[in-house]
């Protein structure tokens, strides 16, 4: 990699990024989030509620857009329901607790929790049906034995 000469040792610095507002649109597996503020440029890193936003892109110095995947089903939301938006640009960070959590941004619970009720709902009726079948079989076998005994008695 070729180094660019800097004979005057010029140093560049940028103002820290600032967050002013955001908009969020729900889509299939998450949300498209656009954060408005100041001093954004690429590369940029965005996290919301501790979850990394995918494909962050600063379209201009005032706008950054990214894809926020759905939160885990066991994700615990703060009492006020607001999550922290955290932005890292050029080694400088800013954050703001303005992202309002929406339950639609949460993944469905894992199938195991649905199975919790599905298994007893299948097993109990099957067990009861089996019990009824055994009881009917016992009654029919006893009746058959009595009929056989009565036929034997009347034949002799």
mmCIF file of C-alpha atoms in Angstrom:
data_model
loop_
_atom_site.group_PDB
_atom_site.id
_atom_site.type_symbol
_atom_site.label_atom_id
_atom_site.label_comp_id
_atom_site.label_asym_id
_atom_site.label_seq_id
_atom_site.Cartn_x
_atom_site.Cartn_y
_atom_site.Cartn_z
ATOM 1 C CA UNK A 1 0.000 0.000 0.000
ATOM 2 C CA UNK A 2 1.465 3.331 -1.046
ATOM 3 C CA UNK A 3 1.542 6.045 1.606
ATOM 4 C CA UNK A 4 0.344 9.494 0.580
ATOM 5 C CA UNK A 5 2.909 12.155 1.485
ATOM 6 C CA UNK A 6 1.824 14.693 4.065
ATOM 7 C CA UNK A 7 4.792 17.097 4.290
ATOM 8 C CA UNK A 8 2.952 19.649 6.422
ATOM 9 C CA UNK A 9 1.600 16.995 8.837
ATOM 10 C CA UNK A 10 -1.950 18.166 8.348
ATOM 11 C CA UNK A 11 -4.410 16.527 10.729
ATOM 12 C CA UNK A 12 -8.081 16.231 10.001
ATOM 13 C CA UNK A 13 -10.812 16.120 12.564
ATOM 14 C CA UNK A 14 -14.555 15.856 12.296
ATOM 15 C CA UNK A 15 -17.268 17.001 14.614
ATOM 16 C CA UNK A 16 -18.885 14.183 16.572
ATOM 17 C CA UNK A 17 -22.061 12.792 15.038
ATOM 18 C CA UNK A 18 -25.420 13.878 16.464
ATOM 19 C CA UNK A 19 -28.788 12.108 16.421
ATOM 20 C CA UNK A 20 -31.890 14.252 15.971
ATOM 21 C CA UNK A 21 -34.652 11.839 14.934
ATOM 22 C CA UNK A 22 -35.383 8.607 13.096
ATOM 23 C CA UNK A 23 -38.063 6.812 11.100
ATOM 24 C CA UNK A 24 -38.570 3.071 10.941
ATOM 25 C CA UNK A 25 -40.504 0.890 8.484
ATOM 26 C CA UNK A 26 -41.353 -2.715 9.333
ATOM 27 C CA UNK A 27 -40.587 -5.243 6.619
ATOM 28 C CA UNK A 28 -40.492 -9.063 6.623
ATOM 29 C CA UNK A 29 -37.591 -9.927 8.922
ATOM 30 C CA UNK A 30 -36.938 -6.568 10.540
ATOM 31 C CA UNK A 31 -37.079 -2.837 9.922
ATOM 32 C CA UNK A 32 -35.501 -0.270 7.662
ATOM 33 C CA UNK A 33 -34.296 2.487 9.979
ATOM 34 C CA UNK A 34 -33.279 5.945 8.812
ATOM 35 C CA UNK A 35 -31.509 8.119 11.392
ATOM 36 C CA UNK A 36 -31.380 11.874 10.861
ATOM 37 C CA UNK A 37 -28.748 14.100 12.445
ATOM 38 C CA UNK A 38 -25.397 15.629 11.633
ATOM 39 C CA UNK A 39 -21.842 14.668 10.762
ATOM 40 C CA UNK A 40 -22.474 11.227 9.287
ATOM 41 C CA UNK A 41 -20.189 9.625 6.717
ATOM 42 C CA UNK A 42 -19.162 6.133 5.687
ATOM 43 C CA UNK A 43 -18.057 3.893 7.247
ATOM 44 C CA UNK A 44 -20.691 4.125 9.958
ATOM 45 C CA UNK A 45 -21.744 1.622 12.630
ATOM 46 C CA UNK A 46 -25.285 1.694 14.034
ATOM 47 C CA UNK A 47 -26.665 -0.328 16.954
ATOM 48 C CA UNK A 48 -30.165 -0.086 18.389
ATOM 49 C CA UNK A 49 -30.912 -1.613 21.760
ATOM 50 C CA UNK A 50 -27.557 -3.385 21.549
ATOM 51 C CA UNK A 51 -28.473 -5.057 18.228
ATOM 52 C CA UNK A 52 -26.225 -4.227 15.282
ATOM 53 C CA UNK A 53 -27.951 -2.674 12.278
ATOM 54 C CA UNK A 54 -26.980 -4.406 9.037
ATOM 55 C CA UNK A 55 -25.788 -2.625 5.884
ATOM 56 C CA UNK A 56 -25.434 0.869 7.411
ATOM 57 C CA UNK A 57 -24.977 3.581 4.801
ATOM 58 C CA UNK A 58 -24.689 7.327 5.126
ATOM 59 C CA UNK A 59 -26.405 8.748 2.078
ATOM 60 C CA UNK A 60 -25.314 12.256 3.059
ATOM 61 C CA UNK A 61 -23.886 13.982 6.120
ATOM 62 C CA UNK A 62 -27.351 14.176 7.720
ATOM 63 C CA UNK A 63 -28.836 10.736 6.965
ATOM 64 C CA UNK A 64 -27.864 7.154 7.744
ATOM 65 C CA UNK A 65 -30.002 4.153 6.775
ATOM 66 C CA UNK A 66 -29.654 0.528 7.889
ATOM 67 C CA UNK A 67 -31.549 -2.746 8.280
ATOM 68 C CA UNK A 68 -32.455 -3.680 11.868
ATOM 69 C CA UNK A 69 -33.211 -7.411 12.226
ATOM 70 C CA UNK A 70 -36.039 -8.503 14.502
ATOM 71 C CA UNK A 71 -35.184 -8.740 18.189
ATOM 72 C CA UNK A 72 -35.030 -12.129 19.929
ATOM 73 C CA UNK A 73 -38.298 -13.319 21.431
ATOM 74 C CA UNK A 74 -36.820 -13.081 24.948
ATOM 75 C CA UNK A 75 -35.448 -9.534 24.412
ATOM 76 C CA UNK A 76 -36.274 -7.441 27.492
ATOM 77 C CA UNK A 77 -37.389 -3.907 26.768
ATOM 78 C CA UNK A 78 -36.678 -0.998 29.118
ATOM 79 C CA UNK A 79 -39.565 0.180 31.290
ATOM 80 C CA UNK A 80 -40.112 3.309 29.212
ATOM 81 C CA UNK A 81 -40.019 1.215 26.003
ATOM 82 C CA UNK A 82 -37.269 3.346 24.447
ATOM 83 C CA UNK A 83 -34.084 1.804 23.108
ATOM 84 C CA UNK A 84 -30.737 3.498 22.612
ATOM 85 C CA UNK A 85 -29.578 4.341 19.090
ATOM 86 C CA UNK A 86 -25.771 4.285 19.085
ATOM 87 C CA UNK A 87 -23.774 5.608 16.118
ATOM 88 C CA UNK A 88 -20.024 5.330 15.569
ATOM 89 C CA UNK A 89 -18.465 7.515 12.844
ATOM 90 C CA UNK A 90 -14.743 8.124 12.420
ATOM 91 C CA UNK A 91 -13.938 6.901 15.931
ATOM 92 C CA UNK A 92 -16.502 9.246 17.505
ATOM 93 C CA UNK A 93 -19.802 8.098 18.983
ATOM 94 C CA UNK A 94 -23.152 9.446 19.949
ATOM 95 C CA UNK A 95 -26.275 7.883 21.359
ATOM 96 C CA UNK A 96 -29.855 8.779 22.061
ATOM 97 C CA UNK A 97 -32.670 6.914 23.846
ATOM 98 C CA UNK A 98 -35.355 7.802 21.295
ATOM 99 C CA UNK A 99 -36.053 4.510 19.473
ATOM 100 C CA UNK A 100 -39.566 3.388 20.493
ATOM 101 C CA UNK A 101 -39.767 -0.404 20.650
ATOM 102 C CA UNK A 102 -42.689 -2.032 18.842
ATOM 103 C CA UNK A 103 -43.702 -5.643 19.666
ATOM 104 C CA UNK A 104 -43.884 -6.320 15.914
ATOM 105 C CA UNK A 105 -40.078 -5.938 15.924
ATOM 106 C CA UNK A 106 -39.763 -9.072 18.076
ATOM 107 C CA UNK A 107 -39.294 -12.576 16.646
ATOM 108 C CA UNK A 108 -42.040 -15.098 17.309
ATOM 109 C CA UNK A 109 -41.283 -17.354 20.270
ATOM 110 C CA UNK A 110 -39.400 -20.511 19.382
ATOM 111 C CA UNK A 111 -41.536 -23.506 18.388
ATOM 112 C CA UNK A 112 -40.672 -25.293 21.640
ATOM 113 C CA UNK A 113 -43.019 -23.010 23.588
ATOM 114 C CA UNK A 114 -45.853 -23.848 21.174
ATOM 115 C CA UNK A 115 -45.071 -27.553 21.591
ATOM 116 C CA UNK A 116 -45.541 -27.158 25.348
ATOM 117 C CA UNK A 117 -49.328 -27.255 24.887
ATOM 118 C CA UNK A 118 -49.449 -29.220 21.664
ATOM 119 C CA UNK A 119 -48.014 -32.425 23.164
ATOM 120 C CA UNK A 120 -50.530 -32.710 26.049
ATOM 121 C CA UNK A 121 -53.342 -31.732 23.662
ATOM 122 C CA UNK A 122 -52.491 -34.793 21.552
ATOM 123 C CA UNK A 123 -51.317 -37.263 24.216
ATOM 124 C CA UNK A 124 -54.210 -36.901 26.679
ATOM 125 C CA UNK A 125 -57.050 -37.545 24.173
ATOM 126 C CA UNK A 126 -55.079 -40.457 22.658
ATOM 127 C CA UNK A 127 -54.554 -41.944 26.113
ATOM 128 C CA UNK A 128 -58.266 -41.588 26.935
ATOM 129 C CA UNK A 129 -59.234 -43.204 23.620
ATOM 130 C CA UNK A 130 -56.852 -46.094 24.335
ATOM 131 C CA UNK A 131 -58.360 -46.522 27.813
ATOM 132 C CA UNK A 132 -61.864 -46.659 26.310
ATOM 133 C CA UNK A 133 -60.738 -49.217 23.711
ATOM 134 C CA UNK A 134 -59.185 -51.428 26.420
ATOM 135 C CA UNK A 135 -62.340 -51.194 28.576
ATOM 136 C CA UNK A 136 -64.606 -52.114 25.645
ATOM 137 C CA UNK A 137 -62.291 -55.013 24.724
ATOM 138 C CA UNK A 138 -62.376 -56.366 28.303
ATOM 139 C CA UNK A 139 -66.184 -56.120 28.400
ATOM 140 C CA UNK A 140 -66.525 -57.885 25.021
ATOM 141 C CA UNK A 141 -64.083 -60.659 26.006
ATOM 142 C CA UNK A 142 -65.972 -61.286 29.287
ATOM 143 C CA UNK A 143 -69.306 -61.317 27.432
ATOM 144 C CA UNK A 144 -67.883 -63.737 24.832
ATOM 145 C CA UNK A 145 -66.656 -66.074 27.595
ATOM 146 C CA UNK A 146 -70.096 -66.019 29.289
ATOM 147 C CA UNK A 147 -71.844 -66.749 25.983
ATOM 148 C CA UNK A 148 -69.432 -69.589 25.310
ATOM 149 C CA UNK A 149 -70.039 -71.014 28.789
ATOM 150 C CA UNK A 150 -73.870 -70.749 28.318
ATOM 151 C CA UNK A 151 -73.714 -72.478 24.909
ATOM 152 C CA UNK A 152 -71.625 -75.256 26.400
ATOM 153 C CA UNK A 153 -74.139 -75.693 29.242
ATOM 154 C CA UNK A 154 -77.154 -75.866 26.920
ATOM 155 C CA UNK A 155 -75.469 -78.220 24.434
ATOM 156 C CA UNK A 156 -74.884 -80.850 27.073
#
